[in-house]
Amino acid sequence: QVQLVESGGGLVQAGEPLRLSCVASGRTLRHHILGWFRQAPGKEREFVGAISWSDAQTIYAESLKGRFTISKDNAKMTVYLQINSLEPADTGVYYCAARLKTLRDWSIPSGYDYWGQGTQVTVSS
């Protein structure tokens, strides 16, 4: 079992940066990838990006490249999502998720086994 707890969301102004955190616990993540997803009201859950715990390989949704950066701190068992130049369209609940690292598409939500409760991000214009 892997437990995930997100934090760092809130109400922010457009153009500001924000860093979300996801603390993992329960078992080693050596063989896992950690993904970030977001869900806006009335929309489907959307892939933001993911990072491999073992080698820090990262991938991002093509439409979101440039403003989003994923990193990790092994000692703190924490994955971060840095969002720069926030836009109102970035409003939504941001989720952290974990799955075993395989060759399967990392961007599909159903491929993840563990999810956090989410953290709300609201961007005002």
mmCIF file of C-alpha atoms in Angstrom:
data_model
loop_
_atom_site.group_PDB
_atom_site.id
_atom_site.type_symbol
_atom_site.label_atom_id
_atom_site.label_comp_id
_atom_site.label_asym_id
_atom_site.label_seq_id
_atom_site.Cartn_x
_atom_site.Cartn_y
_atom_site.Cartn_z
ATOM 1 C CA GLN A 1 0.000 0.000 0.000
ATOM 2 C CA VAL A 2 1.081 3.546 -0.736
ATOM 3 C CA GLN A 3 -0.477 6.521 1.011
ATOM 4 C CA LEU A 4 -0.319 9.904 -0.689
ATOM 5 C CA VAL A 5 -1.101 13.278 0.824
ATOM 6 C CA GLU A 6 -1.144 16.433 -1.271
ATOM 7 C CA SER A 7 -0.792 19.953 0.024
ATOM 8 C CA GLY A 8 0.008 23.454 -1.154
ATOM 9 C CA GLY A 9 -3.174 24.385 -2.955
ATOM 10 C CA GLY A 10 -5.142 27.547 -2.357
ATOM 11 C CA LEU A 11 -6.408 30.752 -3.913
ATOM 12 C CA VAL A 12 -3.782 32.486 -6.023
ATOM 13 C CA GLN A 13 -3.644 35.356 -8.482
ATOM 14 C CA ALA A 14 -3.117 34.772 -12.168
ATOM 15 C CA GLY A 15 0.535 35.067 -13.086
ATOM 16 C CA GLU A 16 1.761 33.873 -9.691
ATOM 17 C CA PRO A 17 3.678 30.621 -9.133
ATOM 18 C CA LEU A 18 2.594 27.773 -6.886
ATOM 19 C CA ARG A 19 4.259 24.627 -5.634
ATOM 20 C CA LEU A 20 2.249 21.583 -4.676
ATOM 21 C CA SER A 21 3.638 18.766 -2.574
ATOM 22 C CA CYS A 22 2.788 15.102 -2.359
ATOM 23 C CA VAL A 23 4.145 13.122 0.574
ATOM 24 C CA ALA A 24 4.264 9.370 0.106
ATOM 25 C CA SER A 25 4.366 6.702 2.789
ATOM 26 C CA GLY A 26 3.700 3.051 3.310
ATOM 27 C CA ARG A 27 6.264 1.304 1.152
ATOM 28 C CA THR A 28 9.296 1.895 -0.948
ATOM 29 C CA LEU A 29 8.744 3.740 -4.194
ATOM 30 C CA ARG A 30 11.809 2.299 -5.873
ATOM 31 C CA HIS A 31 9.720 0.616 -8.554
ATOM 32 C CA HIS A 32 7.060 3.292 -8.897
ATOM 33 C CA ILE A 33 6.252 6.394 -10.826
ATOM 34 C CA LEU A 34 4.425 9.321 -9.263
ATOM 35 C CA GLY A 35 1.989 11.206 -11.429
ATOM 36 C CA TRP A 36 0.144 14.490 -11.150
ATOM 37 C CA PHE A 37 -3.354 14.894 -12.493
ATOM 38 C CA ARG A 38 -5.887 17.677 -12.282
ATOM 39 C CA GLN A 39 -9.633 17.895 -12.612
ATOM 40 C CA ALA A 40 -11.565 21.042 -13.357
ATOM 41 C CA PRO A 41 -15.264 21.289 -12.482
ATOM 42 C CA GLY A 42 -17.347 19.356 -14.970
ATOM 43 C CA LYS A 43 -14.319 17.959 -16.783
ATOM 44 C CA GLU A 44 -12.464 14.676 -16.851
ATOM 45 C CA ARG A 45 -9.301 14.093 -14.906
ATOM 46 C CA GLU A 46 -6.354 15.358 -16.926
ATOM 47 C CA PHE A 47 -2.762 14.154 -16.906
ATOM 48 C CA VAL A 48 -0.212 16.812 -15.964
ATOM 49 C CA GLY A 49 3.026 14.868 -15.735
ATOM 50 C CA ALA A 50 4.860 12.066 -13.982
ATOM 51 C CA ILE A 51 8.253 11.212 -12.548
ATOM 52 C CA SER A 52 10.047 7.933 -12.117
ATOM 53 C CA TRP A 53 11.199 7.483 -8.561
ATOM 54 C CA SER A 54 14.259 5.426 -9.430
ATOM 55 C CA ASP A 55 15.858 7.658 -12.073
ATOM 56 C CA ALA A 56 13.849 10.922 -12.009
ATOM 57 C CA GLN A 57 12.756 10.511 -15.617
ATOM 58 C CA THR A 58 9.893 12.930 -16.211
ATOM 59 C CA ILE A 59 7.188 13.285 -18.814
ATOM 60 C CA TYR A 60 4.611 16.014 -19.239
ATOM 61 C CA ALA A 61 1.374 16.505 -21.081
ATOM 62 C CA GLU A 62 2.255 18.161 -24.376
ATOM 63 C CA SER A 63 -0.285 20.928 -23.856
ATOM 64 C CA LEU A 64 1.207 21.827 -20.472
ATOM 65 C CA LYS A 65 4.918 21.741 -21.217
ATOM 66 C CA GLY A 66 6.821 24.796 -20.141
ATOM 67 C CA ARG A 67 4.923 25.979 -17.062
ATOM 68 C CA PHE A 68 4.882 22.764 -15.057
ATOM 69 C CA THR A 69 7.881 21.099 -13.446
ATOM 70 C CA ILE A 70 7.905 17.899 -11.416
ATOM 71 C CA SER A 71 10.702 17.092 -8.998
ATOM 72 C CA LYS A 72 11.247 14.863 -5.990
ATOM 73 C CA ASP A 73 13.061 14.674 -2.704
ATOM 74 C CA ASN A 74 13.987 11.103 -1.886
ATOM 75 C CA ALA A 75 14.788 11.771 1.736
ATOM 76 C CA LYS A 76 11.412 13.411 2.320
ATOM 77 C CA MET A 77 9.511 10.907 0.160
ATOM 78 C CA THR A 78 7.966 13.912 -1.501
ATOM 79 C CA VAL A 79 7.125 14.814 -5.062
ATOM 80 C CA TYR A 80 6.582 18.416 -6.076
ATOM 81 C CA LEU A 81 4.636 20.087 -8.837
ATOM 82 C CA GLN A 82 5.834 23.597 -9.594
ATOM 83 C CA ILE A 83 3.386 25.670 -11.616
ATOM 84 C CA ASN A 84 4.536 28.983 -13.004
ATOM 85 C CA SER A 85 2.476 31.821 -14.471
ATOM 86 C CA LEU A 86 -0.797 30.423 -13.211
ATOM 87 C CA GLU A 87 -3.844 30.946 -15.395
ATOM 88 C CA PRO A 88 -7.546 30.771 -14.467
ATOM 89 C CA ALA A 89 -7.735 27.643 -16.651
ATOM 90 C CA ASP A 90 -5.410 25.951 -14.150
ATOM 91 C CA THR A 91 -8.190 25.982 -11.557
ATOM 92 C CA GLY A 92 -9.123 22.546 -10.318
ATOM 93 C CA VAL A 93 -8.304 19.788 -7.886
ATOM 94 C CA TYR A 94 -4.774 18.485 -8.242
ATOM 95 C CA TYR A 95 -4.129 14.848 -7.456
ATOM 96 C CA CYS A 96 -1.005 12.855 -6.870
ATOM 97 C CA ALA A 97 -1.026 9.194 -7.876
ATOM 98 C CA ALA A 98 1.351 6.251 -7.842
ATOM 99 C CA ARG A 99 1.769 3.100 -9.898
ATOM 100 C CA LEU A 100 4.409 0.573 -10.704
ATOM 101 C CA LYS A 101 6.814 1.645 -13.398
ATOM 102 C CA THR A 102 6.039 -0.218 -16.606
ATOM 103 C CA LEU A 103 6.155 0.549 -20.300
ATOM 104 C CA ARG A 104 2.438 1.258 -20.318
ATOM 105 C CA ASP A 105 1.243 4.792 -20.986
ATOM 106 C CA TRP A 106 1.934 6.849 -17.877
ATOM 107 C CA SER A 107 -0.761 9.405 -18.718
ATOM 108 C CA ILE A 108 -3.809 7.171 -18.223
ATOM 109 C CA PRO A 109 -5.511 7.660 -14.829
ATOM 110 C CA SER A 110 -6.835 4.101 -14.688
ATOM 111 C CA GLY A 111 -3.254 2.830 -14.741
ATOM 112 C CA TYR A 112 -2.572 4.255 -11.289
ATOM 113 C CA ASP A 113 -3.216 2.190 -8.181
ATOM 114 C CA TYR A 114 -2.933 4.769 -5.431
ATOM 115 C CA TRP A 115 -4.363 8.262 -5.195
ATOM 116 C CA GLY A 116 -4.219 11.134 -2.778
ATOM 117 C CA GLN A 117 -7.264 13.087 -1.683
ATOM 118 C CA GLY A 118 -6.399 16.069 -3.862
ATOM 119 C CA THR A 119 -5.671 19.711 -3.193
ATOM 120 C CA GLN A 120 -7.772 22.548 -4.575
ATOM 121 C CA VAL A 121 -6.119 25.227 -6.677
ATOM 122 C CA THR A 122 -8.169 28.295 -7.557
ATOM 123 C CA VAL A 123 -6.686 30.957 -9.807
ATOM 124 C CA SER A 124 -8.306 34.363 -9.857
ATOM 125 C CA SER A 125 -7.966 36.707 -12.820
#
